[in-house]
Short mmCIF file of N, CA, C and O in Angstrom, two decimals:
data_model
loop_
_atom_site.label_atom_id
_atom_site.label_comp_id
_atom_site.label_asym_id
_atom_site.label_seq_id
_atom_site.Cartn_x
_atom_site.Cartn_y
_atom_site.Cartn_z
N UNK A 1 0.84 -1.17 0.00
CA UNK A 1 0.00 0.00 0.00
C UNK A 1 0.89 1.24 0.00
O UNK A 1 2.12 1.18 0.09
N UNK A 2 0.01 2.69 -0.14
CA UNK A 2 0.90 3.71 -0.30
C UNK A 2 1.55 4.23 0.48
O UNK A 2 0.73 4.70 1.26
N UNK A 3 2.43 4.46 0.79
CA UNK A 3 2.99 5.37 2.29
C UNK A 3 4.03 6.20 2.33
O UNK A 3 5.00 6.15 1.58
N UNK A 4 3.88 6.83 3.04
CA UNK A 4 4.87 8.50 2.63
C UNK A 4 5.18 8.64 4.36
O UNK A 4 4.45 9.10 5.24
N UNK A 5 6.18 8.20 4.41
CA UNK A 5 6.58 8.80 5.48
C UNK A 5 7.60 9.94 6.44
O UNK A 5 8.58 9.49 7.04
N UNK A 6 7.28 11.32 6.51
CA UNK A 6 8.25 12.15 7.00
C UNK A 6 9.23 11.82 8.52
O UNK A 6 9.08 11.03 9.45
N UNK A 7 10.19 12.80 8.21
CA UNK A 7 11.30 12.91 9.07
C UNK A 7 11.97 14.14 9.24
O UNK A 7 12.05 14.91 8.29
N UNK A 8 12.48 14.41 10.36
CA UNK A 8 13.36 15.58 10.20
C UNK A 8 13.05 17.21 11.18
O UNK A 8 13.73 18.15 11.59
N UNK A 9 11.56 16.74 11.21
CA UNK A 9 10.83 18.11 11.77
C UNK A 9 12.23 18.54 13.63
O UNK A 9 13.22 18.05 14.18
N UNK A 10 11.30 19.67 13.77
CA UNK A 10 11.93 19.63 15.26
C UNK A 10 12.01 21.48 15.75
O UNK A 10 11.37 22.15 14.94
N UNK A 11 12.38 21.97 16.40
CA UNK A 11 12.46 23.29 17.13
C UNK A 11 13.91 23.93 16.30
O UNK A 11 14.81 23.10 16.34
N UNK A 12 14.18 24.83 15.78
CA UNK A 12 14.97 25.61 15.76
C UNK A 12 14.94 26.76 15.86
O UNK A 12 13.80 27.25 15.86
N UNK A 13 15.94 27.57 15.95
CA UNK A 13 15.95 29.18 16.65
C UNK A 13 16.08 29.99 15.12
O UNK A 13 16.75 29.40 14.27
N UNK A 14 15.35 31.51 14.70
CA UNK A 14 15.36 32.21 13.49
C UNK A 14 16.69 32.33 13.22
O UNK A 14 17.63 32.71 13.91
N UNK A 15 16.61 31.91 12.02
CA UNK A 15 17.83 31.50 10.82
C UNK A 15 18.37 30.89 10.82
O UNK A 15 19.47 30.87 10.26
N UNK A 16 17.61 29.66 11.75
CA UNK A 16 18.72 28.45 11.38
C UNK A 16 17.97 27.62 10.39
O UNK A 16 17.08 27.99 9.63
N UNK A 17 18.55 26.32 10.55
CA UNK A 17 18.42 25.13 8.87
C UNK A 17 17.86 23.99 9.87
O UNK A 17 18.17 23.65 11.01
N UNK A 18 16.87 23.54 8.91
CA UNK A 18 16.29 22.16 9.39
C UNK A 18 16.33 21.33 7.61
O UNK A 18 16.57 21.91 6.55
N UNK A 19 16.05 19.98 7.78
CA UNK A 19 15.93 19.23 6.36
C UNK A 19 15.28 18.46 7.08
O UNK A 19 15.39 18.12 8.26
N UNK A 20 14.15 18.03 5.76
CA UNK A 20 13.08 17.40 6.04
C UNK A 20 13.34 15.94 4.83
O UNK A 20 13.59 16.05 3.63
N UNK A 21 13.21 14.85 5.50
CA UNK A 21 12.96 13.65 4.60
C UNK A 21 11.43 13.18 4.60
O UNK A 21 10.59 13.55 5.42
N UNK A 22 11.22 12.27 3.52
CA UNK A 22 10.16 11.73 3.12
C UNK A 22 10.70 10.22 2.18
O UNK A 22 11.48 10.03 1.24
N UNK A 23 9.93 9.49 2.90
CA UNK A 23 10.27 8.13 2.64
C UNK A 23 9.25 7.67 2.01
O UNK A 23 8.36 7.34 2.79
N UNK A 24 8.87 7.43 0.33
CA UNK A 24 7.84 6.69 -0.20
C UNK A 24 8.07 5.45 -0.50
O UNK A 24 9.20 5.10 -0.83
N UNK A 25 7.00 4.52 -0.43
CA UNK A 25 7.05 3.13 -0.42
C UNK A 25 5.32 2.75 -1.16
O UNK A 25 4.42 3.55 -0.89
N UNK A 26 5.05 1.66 -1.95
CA UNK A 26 3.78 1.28 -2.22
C UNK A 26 3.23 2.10 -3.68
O UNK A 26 2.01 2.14 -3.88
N UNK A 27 4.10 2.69 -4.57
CA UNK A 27 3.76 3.19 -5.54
C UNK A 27 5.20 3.56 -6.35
O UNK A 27 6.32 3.60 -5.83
N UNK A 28 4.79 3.88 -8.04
CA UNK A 28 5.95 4.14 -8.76
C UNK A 28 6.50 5.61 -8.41
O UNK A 28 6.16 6.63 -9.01
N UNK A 29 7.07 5.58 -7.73
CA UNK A 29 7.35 6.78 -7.14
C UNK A 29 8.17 7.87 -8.53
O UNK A 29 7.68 8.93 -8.92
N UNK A 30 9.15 7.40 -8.93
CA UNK A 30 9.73 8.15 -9.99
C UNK A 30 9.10 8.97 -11.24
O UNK A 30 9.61 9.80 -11.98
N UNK A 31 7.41 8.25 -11.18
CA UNK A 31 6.21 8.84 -12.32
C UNK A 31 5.52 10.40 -11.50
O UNK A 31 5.05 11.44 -11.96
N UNK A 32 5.80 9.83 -9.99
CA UNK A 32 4.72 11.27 -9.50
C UNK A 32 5.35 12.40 -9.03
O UNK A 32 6.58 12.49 -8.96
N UNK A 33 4.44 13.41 -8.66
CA UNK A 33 4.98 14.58 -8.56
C UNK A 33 4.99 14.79 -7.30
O UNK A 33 4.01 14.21 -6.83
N UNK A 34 5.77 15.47 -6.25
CA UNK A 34 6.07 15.66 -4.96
C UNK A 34 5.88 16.74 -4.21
O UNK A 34 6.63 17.65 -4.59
N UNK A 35 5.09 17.07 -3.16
CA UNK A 35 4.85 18.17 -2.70
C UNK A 35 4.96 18.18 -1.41
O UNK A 35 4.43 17.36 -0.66
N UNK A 36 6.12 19.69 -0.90
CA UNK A 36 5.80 19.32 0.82
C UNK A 36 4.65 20.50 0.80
O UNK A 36 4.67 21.44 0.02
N UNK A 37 4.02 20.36 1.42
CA UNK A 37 2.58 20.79 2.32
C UNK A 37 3.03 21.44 3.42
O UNK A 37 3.86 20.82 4.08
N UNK A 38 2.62 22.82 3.93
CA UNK A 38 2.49 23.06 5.54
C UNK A 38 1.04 23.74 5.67
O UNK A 38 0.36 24.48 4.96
N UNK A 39 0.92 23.11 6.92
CA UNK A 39 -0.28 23.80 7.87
C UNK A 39 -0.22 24.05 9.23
O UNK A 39 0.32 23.29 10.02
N UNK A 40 -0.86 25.30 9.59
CA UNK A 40 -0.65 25.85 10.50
C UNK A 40 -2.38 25.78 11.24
O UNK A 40 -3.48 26.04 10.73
N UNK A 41 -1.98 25.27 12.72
CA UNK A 41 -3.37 24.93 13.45
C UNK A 41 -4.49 26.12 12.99
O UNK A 41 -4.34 27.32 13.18
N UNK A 42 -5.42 25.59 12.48
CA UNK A 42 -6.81 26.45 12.23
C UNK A 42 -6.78 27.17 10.67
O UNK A 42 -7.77 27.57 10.06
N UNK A 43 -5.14 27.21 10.15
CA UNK A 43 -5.00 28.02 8.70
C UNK A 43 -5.33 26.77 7.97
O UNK A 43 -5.58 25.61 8.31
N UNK A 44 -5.23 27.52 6.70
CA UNK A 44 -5.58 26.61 5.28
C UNK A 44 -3.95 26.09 5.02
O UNK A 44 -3.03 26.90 5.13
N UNK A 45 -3.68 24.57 4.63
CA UNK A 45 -2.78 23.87 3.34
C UNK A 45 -1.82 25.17 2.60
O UNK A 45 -2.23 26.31 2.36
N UNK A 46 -0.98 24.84 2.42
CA UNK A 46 -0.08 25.72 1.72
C UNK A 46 1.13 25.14 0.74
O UNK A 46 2.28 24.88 1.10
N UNK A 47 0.83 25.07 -0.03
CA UNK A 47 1.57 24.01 -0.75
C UNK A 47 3.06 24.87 -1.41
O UNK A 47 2.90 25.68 -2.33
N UNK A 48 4.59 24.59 -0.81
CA UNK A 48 5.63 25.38 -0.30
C UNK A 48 6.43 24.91 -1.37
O UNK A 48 7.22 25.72 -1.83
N UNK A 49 6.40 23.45 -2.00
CA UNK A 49 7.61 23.32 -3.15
C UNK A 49 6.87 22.11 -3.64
O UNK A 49 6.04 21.57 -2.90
N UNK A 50 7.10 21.71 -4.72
CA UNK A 50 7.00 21.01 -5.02
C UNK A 50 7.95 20.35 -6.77
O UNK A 50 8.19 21.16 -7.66
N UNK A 51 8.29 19.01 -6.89
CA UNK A 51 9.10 18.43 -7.93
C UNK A 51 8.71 17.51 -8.49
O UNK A 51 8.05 16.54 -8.13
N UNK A 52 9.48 18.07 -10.19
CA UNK A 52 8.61 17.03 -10.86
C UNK A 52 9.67 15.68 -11.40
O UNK A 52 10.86 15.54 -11.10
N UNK A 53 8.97 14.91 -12.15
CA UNK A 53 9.55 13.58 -12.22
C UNK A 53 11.23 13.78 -13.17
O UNK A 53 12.20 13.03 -13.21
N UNK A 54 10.94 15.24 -13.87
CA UNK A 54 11.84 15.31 -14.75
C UNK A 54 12.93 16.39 -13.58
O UNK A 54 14.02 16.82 -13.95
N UNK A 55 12.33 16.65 -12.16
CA UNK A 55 13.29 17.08 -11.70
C UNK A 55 12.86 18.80 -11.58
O UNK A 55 13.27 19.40 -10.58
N UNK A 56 12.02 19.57 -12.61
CA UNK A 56 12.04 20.77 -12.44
C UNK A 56 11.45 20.91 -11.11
O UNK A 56 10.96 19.94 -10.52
N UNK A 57 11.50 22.22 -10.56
CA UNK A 57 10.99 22.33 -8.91
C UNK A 57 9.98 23.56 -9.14
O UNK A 57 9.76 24.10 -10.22
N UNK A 58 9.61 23.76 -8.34
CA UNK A 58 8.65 24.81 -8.03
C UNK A 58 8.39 25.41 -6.86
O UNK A 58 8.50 24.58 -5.96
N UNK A 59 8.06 26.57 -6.43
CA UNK A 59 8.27 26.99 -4.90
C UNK A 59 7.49 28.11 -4.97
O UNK A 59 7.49 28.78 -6.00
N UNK A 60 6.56 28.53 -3.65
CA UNK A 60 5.57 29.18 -3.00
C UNK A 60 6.82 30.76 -2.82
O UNK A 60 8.00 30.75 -2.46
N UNK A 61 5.90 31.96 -3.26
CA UNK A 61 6.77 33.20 -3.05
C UNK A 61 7.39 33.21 -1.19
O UNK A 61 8.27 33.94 -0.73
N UNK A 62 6.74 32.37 -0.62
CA UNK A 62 7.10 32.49 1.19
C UNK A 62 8.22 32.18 1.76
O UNK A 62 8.78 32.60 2.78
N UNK A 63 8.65 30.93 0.53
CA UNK A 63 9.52 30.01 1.07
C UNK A 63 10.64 30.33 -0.46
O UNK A 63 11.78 29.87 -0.38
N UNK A 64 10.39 30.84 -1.33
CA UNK A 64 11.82 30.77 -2.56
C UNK A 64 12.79 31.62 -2.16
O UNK A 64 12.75 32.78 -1.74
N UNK A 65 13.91 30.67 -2.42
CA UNK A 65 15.56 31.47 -1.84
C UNK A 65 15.85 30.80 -0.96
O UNK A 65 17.05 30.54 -0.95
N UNK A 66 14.98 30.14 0.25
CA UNK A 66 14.92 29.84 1.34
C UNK A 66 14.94 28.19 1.65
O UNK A 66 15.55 27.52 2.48
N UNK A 67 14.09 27.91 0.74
CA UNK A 67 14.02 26.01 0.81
C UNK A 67 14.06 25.81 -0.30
O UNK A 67 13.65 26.57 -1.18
N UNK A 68 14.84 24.23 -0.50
CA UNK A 68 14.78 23.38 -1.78
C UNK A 68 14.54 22.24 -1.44
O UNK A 68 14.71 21.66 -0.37
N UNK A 69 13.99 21.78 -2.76
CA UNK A 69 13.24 20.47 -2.47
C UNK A 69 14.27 19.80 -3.94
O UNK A 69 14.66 20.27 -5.01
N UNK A 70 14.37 18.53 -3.27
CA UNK A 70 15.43 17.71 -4.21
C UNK A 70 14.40 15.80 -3.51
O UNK A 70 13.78 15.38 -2.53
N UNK A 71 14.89 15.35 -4.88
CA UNK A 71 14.18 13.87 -4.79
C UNK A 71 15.43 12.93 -4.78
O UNK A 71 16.51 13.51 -4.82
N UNK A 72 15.44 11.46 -4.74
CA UNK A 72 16.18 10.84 -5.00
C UNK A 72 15.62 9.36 -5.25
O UNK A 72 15.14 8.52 -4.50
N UNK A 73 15.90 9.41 -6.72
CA UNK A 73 14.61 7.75 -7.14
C UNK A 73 15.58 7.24 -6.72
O UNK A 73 15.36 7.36 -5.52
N UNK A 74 16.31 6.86 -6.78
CA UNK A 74 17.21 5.31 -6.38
C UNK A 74 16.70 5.01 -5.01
O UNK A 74 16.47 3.81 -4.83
N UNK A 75 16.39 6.05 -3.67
CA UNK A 75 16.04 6.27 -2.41
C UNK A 75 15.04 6.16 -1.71
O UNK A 75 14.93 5.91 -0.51
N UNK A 76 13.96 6.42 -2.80
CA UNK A 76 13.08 6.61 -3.10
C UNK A 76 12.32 7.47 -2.02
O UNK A 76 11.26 7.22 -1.45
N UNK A 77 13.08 8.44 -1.91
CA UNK A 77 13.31 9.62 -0.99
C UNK A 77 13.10 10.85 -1.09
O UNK A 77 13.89 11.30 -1.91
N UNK A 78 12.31 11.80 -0.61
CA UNK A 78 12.46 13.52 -1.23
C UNK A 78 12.87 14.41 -0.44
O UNK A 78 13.00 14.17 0.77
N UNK A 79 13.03 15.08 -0.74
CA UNK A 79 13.84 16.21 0.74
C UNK A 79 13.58 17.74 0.55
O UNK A 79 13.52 18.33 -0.53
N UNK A 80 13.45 18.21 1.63
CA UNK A 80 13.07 19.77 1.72
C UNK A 80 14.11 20.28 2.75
O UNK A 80 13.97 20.13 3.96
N UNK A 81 15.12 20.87 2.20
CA UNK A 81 16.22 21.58 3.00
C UNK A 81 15.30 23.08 3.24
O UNK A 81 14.54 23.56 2.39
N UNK A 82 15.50 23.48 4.14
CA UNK A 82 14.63 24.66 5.08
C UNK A 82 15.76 25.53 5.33
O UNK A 82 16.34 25.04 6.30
N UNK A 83 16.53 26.90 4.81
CA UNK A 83 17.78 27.71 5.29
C UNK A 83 16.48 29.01 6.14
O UNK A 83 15.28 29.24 6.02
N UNK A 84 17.41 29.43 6.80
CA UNK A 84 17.04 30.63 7.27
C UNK A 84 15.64 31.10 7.55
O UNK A 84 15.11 32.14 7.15
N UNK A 85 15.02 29.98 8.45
CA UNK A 85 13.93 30.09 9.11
C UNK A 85 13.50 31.03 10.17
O UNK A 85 14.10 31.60 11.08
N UNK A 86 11.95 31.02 9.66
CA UNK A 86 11.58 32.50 10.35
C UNK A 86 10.43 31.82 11.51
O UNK A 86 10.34 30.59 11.43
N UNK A 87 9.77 32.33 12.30
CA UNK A 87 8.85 32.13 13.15
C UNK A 87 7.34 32.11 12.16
O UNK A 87 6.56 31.35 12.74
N UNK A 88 6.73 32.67 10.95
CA UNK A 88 6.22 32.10 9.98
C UNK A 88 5.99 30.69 9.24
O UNK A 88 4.98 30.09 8.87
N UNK A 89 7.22 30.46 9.20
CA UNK A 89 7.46 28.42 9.50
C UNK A 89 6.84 28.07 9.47
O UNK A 89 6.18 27.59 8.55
N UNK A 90 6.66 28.18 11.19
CA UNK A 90 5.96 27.46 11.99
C UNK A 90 4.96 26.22 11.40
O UNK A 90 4.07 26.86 10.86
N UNK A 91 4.69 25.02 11.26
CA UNK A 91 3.74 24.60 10.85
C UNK A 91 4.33 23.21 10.56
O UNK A 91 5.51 22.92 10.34
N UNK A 92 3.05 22.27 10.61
CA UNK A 92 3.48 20.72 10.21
C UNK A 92 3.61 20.46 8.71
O UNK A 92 2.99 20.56 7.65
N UNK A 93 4.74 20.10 9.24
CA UNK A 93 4.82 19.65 7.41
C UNK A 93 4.73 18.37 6.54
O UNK A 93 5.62 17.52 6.54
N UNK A 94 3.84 18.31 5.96
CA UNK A 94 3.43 17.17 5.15
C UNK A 94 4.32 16.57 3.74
O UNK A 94 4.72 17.43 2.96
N UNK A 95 4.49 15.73 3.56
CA UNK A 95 4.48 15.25 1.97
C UNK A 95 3.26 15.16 1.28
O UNK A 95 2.17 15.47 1.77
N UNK A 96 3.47 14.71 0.06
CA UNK A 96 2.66 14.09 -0.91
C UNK A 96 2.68 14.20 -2.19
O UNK A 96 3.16 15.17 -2.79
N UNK A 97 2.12 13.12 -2.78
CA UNK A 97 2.49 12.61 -4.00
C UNK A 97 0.71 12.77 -4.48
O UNK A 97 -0.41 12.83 -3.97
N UNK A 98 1.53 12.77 -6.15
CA UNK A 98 0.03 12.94 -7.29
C UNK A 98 0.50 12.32 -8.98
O UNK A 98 1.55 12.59 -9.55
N UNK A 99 -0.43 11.60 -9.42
CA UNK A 99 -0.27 11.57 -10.95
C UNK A 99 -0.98 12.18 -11.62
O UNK A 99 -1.24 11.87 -12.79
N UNK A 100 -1.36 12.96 -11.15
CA UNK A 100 -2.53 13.63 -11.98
C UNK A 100 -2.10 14.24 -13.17
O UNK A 100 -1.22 15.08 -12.98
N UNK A 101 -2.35 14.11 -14.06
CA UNK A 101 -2.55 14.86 -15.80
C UNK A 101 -2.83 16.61 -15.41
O UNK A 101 -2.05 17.49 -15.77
N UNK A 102 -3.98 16.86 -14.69
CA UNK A 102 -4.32 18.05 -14.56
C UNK A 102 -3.22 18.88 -13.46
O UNK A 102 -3.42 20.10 -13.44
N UNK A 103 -2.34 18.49 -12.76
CA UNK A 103 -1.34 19.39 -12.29
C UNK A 103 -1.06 20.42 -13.15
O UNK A 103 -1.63 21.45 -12.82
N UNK A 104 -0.30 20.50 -14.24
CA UNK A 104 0.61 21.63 -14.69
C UNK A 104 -0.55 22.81 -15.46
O UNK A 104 -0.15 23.73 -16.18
N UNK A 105 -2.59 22.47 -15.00
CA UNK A 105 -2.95 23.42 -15.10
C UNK A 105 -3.92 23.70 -13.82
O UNK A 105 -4.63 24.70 -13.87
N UNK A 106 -3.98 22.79 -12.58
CA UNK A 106 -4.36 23.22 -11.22
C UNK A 106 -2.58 23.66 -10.75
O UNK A 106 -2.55 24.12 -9.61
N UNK A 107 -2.06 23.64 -11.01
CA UNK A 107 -1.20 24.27 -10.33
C UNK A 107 0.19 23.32 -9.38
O UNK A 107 -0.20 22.76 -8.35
N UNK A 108 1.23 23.21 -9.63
CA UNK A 108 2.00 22.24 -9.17
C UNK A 108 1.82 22.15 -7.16
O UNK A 108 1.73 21.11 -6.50
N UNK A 109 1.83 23.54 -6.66
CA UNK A 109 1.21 24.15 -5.57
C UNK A 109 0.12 23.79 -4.98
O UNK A 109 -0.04 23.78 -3.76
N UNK A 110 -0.93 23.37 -6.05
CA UNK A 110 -2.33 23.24 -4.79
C UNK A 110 -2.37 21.46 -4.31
O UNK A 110 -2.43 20.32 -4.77
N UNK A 111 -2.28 22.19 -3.14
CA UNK A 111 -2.77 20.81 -1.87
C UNK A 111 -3.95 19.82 -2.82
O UNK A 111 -3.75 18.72 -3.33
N UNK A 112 -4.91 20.48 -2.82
CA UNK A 112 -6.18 19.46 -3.34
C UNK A 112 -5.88 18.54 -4.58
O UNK A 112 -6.72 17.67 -4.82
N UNK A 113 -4.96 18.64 -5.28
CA UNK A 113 -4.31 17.89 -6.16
C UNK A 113 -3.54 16.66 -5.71
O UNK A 113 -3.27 15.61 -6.30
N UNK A 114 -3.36 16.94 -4.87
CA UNK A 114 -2.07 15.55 -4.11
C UNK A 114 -3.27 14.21 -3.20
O UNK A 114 -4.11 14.61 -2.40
N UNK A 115 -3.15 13.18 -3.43
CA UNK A 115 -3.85 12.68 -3.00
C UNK A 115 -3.13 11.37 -2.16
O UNK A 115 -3.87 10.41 -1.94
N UNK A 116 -2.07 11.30 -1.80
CA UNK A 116 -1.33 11.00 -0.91
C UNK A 116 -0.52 11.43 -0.11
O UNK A 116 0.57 11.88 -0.46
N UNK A 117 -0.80 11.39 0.75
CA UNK A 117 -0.32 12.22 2.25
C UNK A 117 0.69 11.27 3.35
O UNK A 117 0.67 10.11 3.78
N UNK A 118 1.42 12.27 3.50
CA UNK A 118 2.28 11.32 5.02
C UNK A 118 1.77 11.98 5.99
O UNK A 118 0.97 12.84 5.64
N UNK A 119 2.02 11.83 7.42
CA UNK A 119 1.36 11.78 8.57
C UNK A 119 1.75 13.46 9.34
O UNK A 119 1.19 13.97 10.32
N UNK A 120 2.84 14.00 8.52
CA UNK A 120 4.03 15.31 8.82
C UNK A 120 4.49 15.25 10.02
O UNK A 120 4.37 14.45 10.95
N UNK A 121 5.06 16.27 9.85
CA UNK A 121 6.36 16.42 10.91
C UNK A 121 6.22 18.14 11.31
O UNK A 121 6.25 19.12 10.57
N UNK A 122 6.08 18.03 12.57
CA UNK A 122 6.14 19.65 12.99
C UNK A 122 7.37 19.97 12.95
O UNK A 122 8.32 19.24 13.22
N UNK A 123 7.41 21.25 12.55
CA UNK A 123 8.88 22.44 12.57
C UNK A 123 8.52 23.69 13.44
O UNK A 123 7.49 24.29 13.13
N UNK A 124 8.96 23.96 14.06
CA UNK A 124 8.98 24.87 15.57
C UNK A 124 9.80 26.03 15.09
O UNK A 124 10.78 25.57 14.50
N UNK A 125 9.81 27.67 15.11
CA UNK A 125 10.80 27.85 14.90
C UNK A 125 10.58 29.43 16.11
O UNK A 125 9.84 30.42 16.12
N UNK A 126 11.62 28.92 16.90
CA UNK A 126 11.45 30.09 17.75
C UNK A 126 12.67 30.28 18.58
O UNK A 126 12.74 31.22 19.37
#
């Protein structure tokens, strides 16, 4: 079955670096597209980077300059390096994966497109 599982979350102080893993298992992982997700208690989904199978990336104006998201099929692994974190952060952060056809015109960004989810990982940043 499908499973996405994060790693990495945790407390750091403004401007420091956290990296986030994601471990997929139960699907062709190298066909779909990858998105980390944050949410913040009571806010809406925010969809912060996301990569595609051919590797191009994509990133939310909040977080570009700031985080990269890099995959690794052999690993079958994705990663969100986090530099110079702000108290904005703040928020659990999700994976997830999508094959959808209609991405590259809903938007590589929107949450409601991804239909596999890992369980996230809170990031603290204070």
């Amino acid at each position: 079955h499908v499973q996405l599982v994060e790693s990495g979350g945790g407390l750091v102080q403004p401007g420091g670096s956290l990296s986030l893993a994601c471990a997929a298992s139960g699907f062709p992982f190298t066909n779909y597209f990858i998105c980390w997700v944050r949410q913040t208690p009571g806010g809406e989904r925010e969809g912060v980077a996301a990569i595609e199978s051919d590797f191009s990336t994509y990133y939310s104006d909040s977080v570009k300059g700031r985080f990269t998201i890099s995959r690794d099929n052999n690993k079958s692994t994705f990663y969100l390096q986090m530099n110079n974190l702000q108290p904005e952060d703040t928020a659990m952060y999700y994976c997830a994966a999508s094959h959808s056809p209609l991405l590259p015109m809903k938007g590589y960004l929107a949450p409601k497109e991804y239909n596999y989810w890992g369980q996230g990982t809170q990031v603290t940043v204070s």
